[in-house]
Amino acid sequence: MTLELSVDRSSPVPLYFQLSQQLEAAIEHGTLTPGSLLGNEIELAARLGLSRPTVRQAIQSLVDKGLLVRRRGVGTQVVHSQVKRPLELSSLYDDLEAAGQRPATRVLVNTFVSATAEIAAALGVAEGSDVHQVERLRLAHGEPMAYLCNYLPPALLDLDTAQLETTGLYRMMRAAGITLHSARQTIGARAATVDEADRLAEQEGAPLLTMQRVTFDDTGRAVEYGTHTYRPTRYSFEFQLLVRP
Amino acid sequence: MTLELSVDRSSPVPLYFQLSQQLEAAIEHGTLTPGSLLGNEIELAARLGLSRPTVRQAIQSLVDKGLLVRRRGVGTQVVHSQVKRPLELSSLYDDLEAAGQRPATRVLVNTFVSATAEIAAALGVAEGSDVHQVERLRLAHGEPMAYLCNYLPPALLDLDTAQLETTGLYRMMRAAGITLHSARQTIGARAATVDEADRLAEQEGAPLLTMQRVTFDDTGRAVEYGTHTYRPTRYSFEFQLLVRP
DNA sequence: TCAATGCGTATGTCCGGACAATCTGACTAC
DNA sequence: GTAGTCAGATTGTCCGGACATACGCATTGA
């Protein structure tokens, strides 16, 4: 099996990136079968007319993604499949859309409120200062799936209600030039209150899946604090995670 | 502010690792304050008597950890704190111990069973073949916190009951020379059945937090399949996650 | 006053080479 | 036959340099 690889030096795309993409595609496509050796780096570099550091950089990025495993003295192997993708900081909207679920959003509240101590602590603003509040109901197949309550620092973003109904919050932030960096999440469960049950078409006392999240941009600012409740019969958190070596 | 950095060339510890550890310690300790610039790589390399690639490798590892942010034309900045540590593939036992909770384990079942279709699919073994089954009750402060049901491929590990009561399953696997690589997890919630309620000292119908996990080693083998239920009043999943750039 | 331009600075990418550490497998000695 | 030893293969670490690219700021121009 030959595995055709080539790079375009006239392209503005970095060489290591071109290579890693081709390797990833070959793994995805099954051309590179799980467990098979990738061939040594030096020979691979020579074959492509690249230097070894460049090839290493390409391979390293796939190792970080969990697709490849390196063993000193042995070689680089394709991981025995099962790997889909590591946990990403994704929005529920994107997740649903990617799963072909046709998400819909109903904006219940889109206003400013005075920050409580809890909100102020999460967003790093002064208690009592004005913050955006957005309450949304997320539906899939016409059925309520989650109730999302979010708070944002003021003047960070234009929160157009119409736009909120057709896309996700994260997508709007990215479009506004905000570089998301990290988030702190807590996932738990509790019994539904009367109000929660009403909103999600559940019964009082029914188990709900809860998630709280504070998201930070790359300057360290908190850009969003959210309290979400999900119907566990309709949604669960599913993800892959890698062991940090 | 000077920030003393030095490397020991006689040490077997890689130079880039020595440097990244010192930088991480300085960030942790507050010597490097959030938002401050790290100083350019070339000058830093010259000051330490290292090459730029080595310095870059050290910095890159901290960028991957989410502690630093690089900006072309600007420099490398310390992220505005809040970052603790990304989601790790950790065992409940280690988590509790790290939190100073003094975990205790009661092994309820430690035997072999015939693999059901579900177990066989998760572990990648033949349906009906023998697999290890371990059922444990995890306690903290004498109160039941979680009920753990795990299945393992046979002949992978010696599952000593006494050892299971004093340590975690992951620690035993690592000690047995198994290199954990990745895991696929699902977190959800549901109402407790009579049996579950009984085991966890809850009431029937009480909300429970559930987690299913399949863990793989670096050869791609499934090494563990687990179905866990947690008392949401006693435990929730808390973690930090980074945006893949 | 405000926008466009240019320059310095810092990271991003890439090269070619060198030696060390580790694993596998074959060979050798007992 | 078994265990220890050695050689080859492959990745890990490190060096020194070169040019490209993007950002911020000061200068310049309308």
XYZ file of C-alpha atoms (C1' of nucleotides) in Angstrom:
550
model
C 0.000 0.000 0.000
C 1.564 3.235 -1.082
C -0.460 6.106 0.424
C -0.055 9.074 -1.809
C 1.162 12.132 -0.019
C 2.195 15.426 -1.460
C 2.563 19.006 -0.422
C 2.089 22.235 -2.312
C 4.863 24.653 -1.527
C 3.123 27.508 -3.272
C 0.120 27.250 -0.993
C -0.111 29.582 1.977
C -1.241 26.640 4.092
C 1.658 25.519 6.295
C 3.392 22.397 5.080
C 3.014 20.530 8.358
C -0.691 21.300 8.275
C -1.108 20.038 4.746
C 0.593 16.823 5.766
C -1.384 16.336 8.963
C -4.631 16.893 7.100
C -3.724 14.304 4.509
C -2.752 11.823 7.170
C -5.936 12.460 9.087
C -7.985 12.008 5.947
C -6.177 8.750 5.217
C -6.969 7.494 8.718
C -10.573 8.586 8.458
C -10.907 7.034 5.059
C -9.359 3.780 6.153
C -6.354 3.978 3.869
C -4.218 3.949 6.977
C -5.577 1.027 8.951
C -5.537 0.956 12.747
C -2.394 -0.560 14.170
C -0.396 -0.010 11.014
C 2.951 1.702 11.214
C 3.359 5.062 9.613
C 6.925 4.531 8.442
C 9.825 6.322 9.972
C 9.978 10.060 10.028
C 13.264 10.456 8.210
C 12.223 8.396 5.248
C 8.842 10.098 5.188
C 10.507 13.492 5.186
C 12.790 12.491 2.343
C 9.913 11.143 0.320
C 8.007 14.396 0.628
C 11.001 16.675 0.282
C 10.422 18.061 3.760
C 12.628 18.321 6.769
C 12.186 16.031 9.705
C 10.986 18.756 12.105
C 8.174 19.608 9.727
C 7.093 15.997 9.489
C 7.341 15.670 13.244
C 5.133 18.702 13.717
C 2.494 17.177 11.486
C 2.638 13.862 13.309
C 2.627 15.549 16.699
C -0.615 17.344 15.963
C -2.279 14.018 15.245
C -0.805 12.486 18.368
C -2.363 15.362 20.295
C -5.664 14.558 18.682
C -5.335 10.970 19.828
C -5.166 9.512 16.327
C -1.563 8.343 16.458
C 0.700 6.825 19.078
C 4.480 7.108 18.987
C 6.792 4.524 20.479
C 10.478 5.075 20.689
C 12.404 2.396 18.890
C 9.218 1.082 17.294
C 7.552 3.712 15.214
C 4.310 5.621 14.909
C 1.089 3.647 14.824
C -2.483 4.482 14.009
C -4.598 4.107 17.127
C -7.001 1.221 16.996
C -9.909 3.353 16.001
C -12.838 4.064 18.328
C -11.531 7.599 18.519
C -14.019 10.136 17.328
C -13.171 13.489 18.728
C -12.135 14.835 22.087
C -14.365 16.990 24.169
C -14.775 20.356 22.586
C -16.173 23.537 23.889
C -19.213 23.292 21.740
C -22.585 24.869 21.932
C -25.653 22.773 22.281
C -26.938 24.345 19.101
C -23.953 23.188 17.063
C -24.109 19.751 18.614
C -27.709 19.300 17.699
C -27.231 20.662 14.227
C -24.290 18.355 13.630
C -26.457 15.449 14.749
C -29.063 16.449 12.204
C -31.623 17.312 14.841
C -32.780 20.638 13.436
C -32.605 22.655 16.652
C -35.022 25.480 17.311
C -34.710 28.213 19.868
C -37.411 30.207 21.616
C -36.110 33.322 23.304
C -38.093 33.848 26.493
C -36.140 36.718 27.971
C -33.591 39.096 26.459
C -32.947 41.997 28.754
C -30.645 43.572 31.320
C -30.689 42.700 34.982
C -28.729 43.710 38.026
C -26.009 41.178 38.787
C -26.561 39.050 41.859
C -23.567 38.025 43.958
C -23.425 34.698 42.169
C -23.484 36.240 38.705
C -21.032 38.958 39.653
C -18.581 36.408 41.016
C -18.823 34.261 37.906
C -18.414 37.103 35.438
C -15.962 39.106 37.481
C -18.085 42.274 37.487
C -19.343 44.411 40.321
C -22.350 43.174 42.207
C -25.407 45.133 41.208
C -24.003 46.213 37.850
C -26.061 45.645 34.751
C -25.562 42.426 32.815
C -27.281 40.864 29.859
C -29.731 38.136 30.652
C -30.939 35.675 28.057
C -33.357 32.884 28.727
C -33.974 30.423 25.961
C -35.844 27.239 25.412
C -34.128 24.821 23.076
C -36.308 22.459 21.117
C -35.598 19.489 18.938
C -38.294 17.948 16.803
C -40.687 20.407 18.352
C -40.154 18.975 21.832
C -38.481 21.026 24.571
C -35.056 19.688 25.306
C -33.273 22.213 27.449
C -33.785 25.450 29.278
C -30.846 27.806 28.977
C -30.285 30.821 31.185
C -27.227 32.911 30.330
C -25.614 36.071 31.623
C -23.112 38.169 29.685
C -21.056 41.234 30.524
C -22.620 44.396 29.095
C -21.325 45.995 25.913
C -19.692 42.761 24.857
C -22.078 41.831 22.154
C -25.249 42.845 20.419
C -27.794 40.255 21.396
C -30.363 40.408 18.699
C -33.354 38.280 19.581
C -34.005 37.300 16.009
C -30.425 36.178 15.624
C -30.546 34.237 18.876
C -33.440 32.243 17.499
C -31.610 31.161 14.397
C -28.148 30.405 15.701
C -26.198 29.613 18.867
C -24.688 31.993 21.376
C -21.152 30.775 20.810
C -21.428 31.311 17.103
C -22.534 34.873 17.694
C -19.598 35.494 20.029
C -17.103 34.101 17.569
C -18.619 36.202 14.834
C -18.164 39.251 17.065
C -14.423 38.614 17.158
C -14.299 37.018 20.586
C -11.694 34.279 20.835
C -12.996 31.608 23.154
C -10.284 30.035 25.234
C -11.583 27.865 28.069
C -14.582 27.119 30.203
C -15.271 25.799 33.643
C -18.179 23.411 33.792
C -20.163 21.603 36.432
C -22.578 18.851 35.518
C -25.056 17.579 38.053
C -28.625 16.494 38.526
C -31.582 17.477 40.643
C -35.345 17.163 40.872
C -37.391 19.587 38.804
C -39.145 22.418 40.570
C -42.675 23.310 39.547
C -41.456 26.112 37.281
C -38.775 23.992 35.647
C -41.169 21.131 35.117
C -43.623 23.498 33.507
C -41.075 24.947 31.112
C -39.746 21.568 29.998
C -43.048 19.694 29.901
C -41.951 17.407 32.684
C -43.527 16.613 36.014
C -42.538 18.142 39.312
C -39.785 16.099 40.939
C -38.679 14.558 37.645
C -34.881 14.192 37.367
C -33.145 16.943 35.418
C -29.603 17.131 34.136
C -27.972 20.433 35.030
C -24.930 22.230 33.717
C -23.306 25.425 34.841
C -20.600 27.019 32.798
C -18.363 30.052 32.833
C -16.568 30.714 29.560
C -13.407 32.777 29.201
C -11.819 34.386 26.196
C -8.088 34.388 25.556
C -7.548 37.546 27.558
C -8.978 35.815 30.590
C -12.220 37.767 30.654
C -15.346 35.854 31.566
C -17.615 36.271 28.561
C -20.555 34.115 29.572
C -22.104 32.473 32.591
C -24.847 29.973 32.032
C -27.156 27.763 34.014
C -28.736 25.078 31.913
C -31.203 22.318 32.640
C -31.738 19.391 30.291
C -34.358 16.718 30.036
C -32.349 13.558 30.648
C -34.680 11.480 28.511
C -33.844 13.726 25.560
C -30.250 14.671 26.133
C -27.037 13.473 27.710
C -23.453 14.645 27.562
C -21.359 12.449 25.380
C -17.677 12.980 24.774
C -14.282 11.465 24.342
C -11.338 12.457 26.421
C -7.669 11.800 26.103
C -5.090 10.999 28.704
C -2.530 13.721 28.977
C 0.814 11.893 28.806
C 10.896 41.777 38.337
C 13.594 39.357 37.354
C 12.171 35.818 37.494
C 15.047 33.487 38.087
C 15.253 30.723 35.563
C 17.983 28.184 35.145
C 18.471 24.771 33.645
C 20.690 21.897 34.656
C 22.354 20.373 31.657
C 23.657 17.425 33.637
C 20.150 16.401 34.591
C 18.448 13.666 32.595
C 15.278 15.746 32.633
C 14.818 17.348 29.215
C 15.731 21.011 29.113
C 12.398 22.115 27.701
C 10.662 20.248 30.490
C 12.779 21.857 33.163
C 11.921 25.242 31.741
C 8.203 24.588 31.389
C 8.044 23.339 34.958
C 9.746 26.458 36.252
C 7.434 28.683 34.269
C 4.402 26.787 35.464
C 5.581 27.058 39.040
C 6.126 30.788 38.606
C 2.597 31.182 37.274
C 1.152 29.064 40.046
C 3.128 30.936 42.650
C 2.125 34.308 41.287
C 5.597 35.433 40.314
C 4.359 35.631 36.762
C 1.173 37.618 37.062
C -1.793 37.095 34.738
C -1.639 39.290 31.676
C 2.085 39.889 31.942
C 4.291 39.316 28.946
C 6.793 36.521 29.083
C 9.500 38.310 27.128
C 10.437 37.312 23.648
C 11.642 33.843 22.905
C 14.986 34.792 21.411
C 16.055 36.860 24.360
C 14.779 34.213 26.754
C 16.757 31.549 24.910
C 19.895 33.655 25.039
C 19.491 34.330 28.730
C 19.224 30.631 29.515
C 21.817 29.495 27.044
C 19.232 27.492 25.146
C 18.185 27.445 21.547
C 14.945 28.996 20.450
C 13.293 25.687 19.485
C 13.866 24.380 22.989
C 12.322 27.469 24.538
C 9.439 27.262 22.094
C 8.816 23.661 23.048
C 8.611 24.625 26.703
C 6.237 27.479 25.993
C 4.146 25.375 23.664
C 3.501 22.795 26.346
C 2.117 25.498 28.609
C 0.025 26.911 25.787
C -1.431 23.430 25.357
C -2.234 23.398 29.051
C -4.047 26.693 28.668
C -1.712 28.653 30.904
C -0.208 30.858 28.206
C -1.463 32.582 25.094
C 0.748 33.502 22.162
C 0.027 36.422 19.922
C 2.017 37.056 16.835
C 3.646 40.427 16.880
C 2.771 40.914 20.527
C 4.302 38.219 22.641
C 3.376 35.466 25.027
C 1.062 36.325 27.878
C 0.015 34.570 31.028
C -3.683 33.771 30.824
C -5.784 35.773 33.203
C -5.892 32.989 35.748
C -9.089 31.073 36.517
C -7.431 28.169 34.792
C -6.983 25.213 37.049
C -6.577 22.128 34.985
C -8.246 20.639 31.984
C -10.424 17.598 32.158
C -8.385 14.553 32.893
C -9.184 10.927 32.688
C -9.211 10.551 36.419
C -10.731 8.013 38.684
C -13.317 8.990 41.213
C -11.033 7.614 43.887
C -8.173 9.920 42.950
C -10.521 12.870 42.672
C -11.891 12.346 46.123
C -8.489 11.745 47.615
C -7.137 14.911 46.015
C -10.068 16.803 47.507
C -9.170 15.450 50.917
C -12.360 13.449 51.190
C -10.867 10.188 52.439
C -12.694 7.873 50.051
C -13.661 4.377 51.125
C -14.652 1.497 48.913
C -16.868 -1.459 49.660
C -16.536 -4.253 47.142
C -19.930 -5.841 46.696
C -19.166 -8.186 43.829
C -15.874 -9.408 42.371
C -16.432 -12.273 40.023
C -16.704 -13.463 36.432
C -19.865 -13.218 34.395
C -20.887 -14.053 30.869
C -20.772 -10.957 28.673
C -24.129 -9.594 27.587
C -24.462 -8.043 24.152
C -23.997 -4.590 25.626
C -20.841 -5.521 27.529
C -19.433 -7.475 24.616
C -19.939 -4.549 22.267
C -18.303 -2.113 24.657
C -15.271 -4.270 25.384
C -14.930 -5.733 21.928
C -15.117 -9.349 23.102
C -17.374 -12.186 22.033
C -20.880 -12.236 23.447
C -21.132 -14.858 26.144
C -17.409 -14.939 26.885
C -16.272 -14.537 30.458
C -15.484 -11.062 31.734
C -14.568 -9.669 35.119
C -17.362 -7.957 36.971
C -16.726 -5.636 39.883
C -19.435 -3.847 41.797
C -18.350 -1.285 44.340
C -19.911 1.220 46.630
C -17.882 4.375 47.056
C -18.261 6.215 50.319
C -17.069 9.577 51.547
C -17.328 10.545 55.175
C -19.111 7.266 55.764
C -21.971 8.218 53.431
C -22.568 6.380 50.175
C -21.699 8.570 47.243
C -21.638 6.408 44.166
C -22.364 2.924 42.968
C -19.810 1.648 40.469
C -20.318 -1.344 38.228
C -17.341 -2.245 36.025
C -16.515 -4.918 33.482
C -13.008 -5.833 32.369
C -11.621 -8.210 29.779
C -10.366 -11.426 31.352
C -6.672 -12.034 32.009
C -5.967 -8.340 31.885
C -5.427 -7.769 35.527
C -5.454 -9.436 38.905
C -8.416 -7.929 40.691
C -7.634 -8.458 44.317
C -10.612 -7.515 46.461
C -8.465 -6.228 49.285
C -6.557 -4.031 46.884
C -9.779 -2.742 45.323
C -10.873 -1.535 48.722
C -7.766 0.527 49.316
C -7.136 2.079 45.917
C -8.818 2.928 42.625
C -9.235 0.780 39.567
C -7.235 3.109 37.334
C -4.319 3.099 39.694
C -4.292 -0.684 39.643
C -4.346 -0.720 35.842
C -1.496 1.729 35.580
C 0.474 -0.296 38.110
C -0.089 -3.355 35.932
C 1.655 -1.624 33.062
C -1.424 -0.628 31.117
C -1.064 2.703 29.353
C -4.405 4.431 29.370
C -5.056 6.414 26.239
C -8.626 7.623 25.888
C -12.154 7.088 27.088
C -15.640 7.569 25.761
C -18.059 8.895 28.324
C -21.756 9.591 28.574
C -23.191 11.578 31.453
C -26.889 11.633 32.070
C -29.537 11.487 34.753
C -32.521 9.321 35.643
C -34.826 8.448 38.489
C -33.584 5.857 40.969
C -35.063 2.385 40.847
C -35.894 0.635 44.079
C -32.616 -1.269 44.066
C -30.524 1.772 43.278
C -32.271 3.832 45.912
C -31.613 1.102 48.434
C -27.922 0.903 47.654
C -27.346 4.646 47.822
C -29.627 5.421 50.740
C -31.917 7.462 48.542
C -35.629 7.218 47.896
C -37.203 5.569 44.935
C -37.610 8.072 42.120
C -34.895 10.374 43.457
C -32.737 11.908 40.697
C -29.434 10.152 40.095
C -26.453 11.256 38.050
C -25.253 8.522 35.728
C -22.023 7.967 33.863
C -21.047 5.295 31.399
C -17.492 4.934 30.268
C -15.367 2.769 28.013
C -11.633 3.196 28.473
C -9.011 2.286 25.894
C -5.291 1.730 26.216
C -2.777 2.962 23.676
C -3.072 -0.152 21.561
C -6.769 0.565 21.118
C -7.980 -2.274 23.307
C -10.968 -1.570 25.517
C -9.727 -2.194 29.033
C -12.759 -1.217 31.061
C -16.469 -0.621 30.714
C -18.286 0.973 33.598
C -21.784 2.038 34.554
C -21.806 4.398 37.487
C -24.568 6.134 39.405
C -23.903 9.074 41.697
C -25.944 10.838 44.315
C -26.297 14.316 42.876
C -26.506 15.902 46.304
C -23.067 14.505 47.071
C -21.277 14.611 43.768
C -21.146 16.476 40.493
C -18.739 16.491 37.589
C -16.571 19.544 37.592
C -13.945 20.256 35.004
C -12.233 22.773 32.830
C -11.979 22.435 29.119
C -9.950 24.199 26.504
C -10.840 25.349 23.049
C -8.868 23.563 20.403
C -7.458 26.381 18.255
C -9.495 65.431 13.185
C -9.168 61.161 11.197
C -7.574 57.686 8.107
C -3.732 55.527 5.548
C 1.075 54.189 5.610
C 5.276 52.295 7.202
C 8.365 50.297 10.597
C 9.775 47.638 14.533
C 8.840 43.540 17.091
C 7.426 39.124 18.126
C 5.780 34.763 16.913
C 5.023 31.246 12.888
C 7.178 28.236 9.773
C 10.984 25.659 7.934
C 15.578 23.780 7.230
C 19.649 20.400 8.061
C 22.209 18.243 11.189
C 23.765 15.815 15.608
C 23.571 12.776 19.444
C 20.839 10.258 23.104
C 17.398 6.998 24.741
C 14.694 3.117 24.046
C 12.559 -0.903 21.969
C 12.826 -5.172 19.094
C 14.895 -9.096 17.642
C 18.744 -11.936 16.742
C 22.831 -13.744 18.375
C 25.809 -15.715 21.814
C 27.242 -17.898 26.004
C 26.234 -20.823 29.778
C 17.102 -24.574 26.458
C 17.464 -20.382 28.694
C 19.170 -16.082 29.789
C 22.094 -12.347 28.884
C 24.132 -9.351 25.300
C 24.574 -6.700 21.319
C 23.227 -4.281 17.042
C 19.816 -2.020 14.258
C 15.919 0.826 13.966
C 13.171 4.681 15.413
C 11.736 8.358 18.069
C 13.303 12.058 21.613
C 15.971 16.008 22.381
C 18.685 19.894 20.993
C 21.183 23.202 18.171
C 21.716 27.517 15.043
C 19.996 29.808 11.507
C 16.680 31.847 7.936
C 12.674 34.016 6.144
C 7.518 34.879 6.471
C 3.643 36.904 8.719
C 0.892 39.492 11.660
C 0.206 42.942 15.215
C 0.828 47.667 17.483
C 2.309 52.087 17.268
C 4.097 56.244 15.519
C 4.288 58.912 11.617
C 2.359 60.941 7.696
C -1.107 62.650 4.691
C -5.763 64.391 3.399
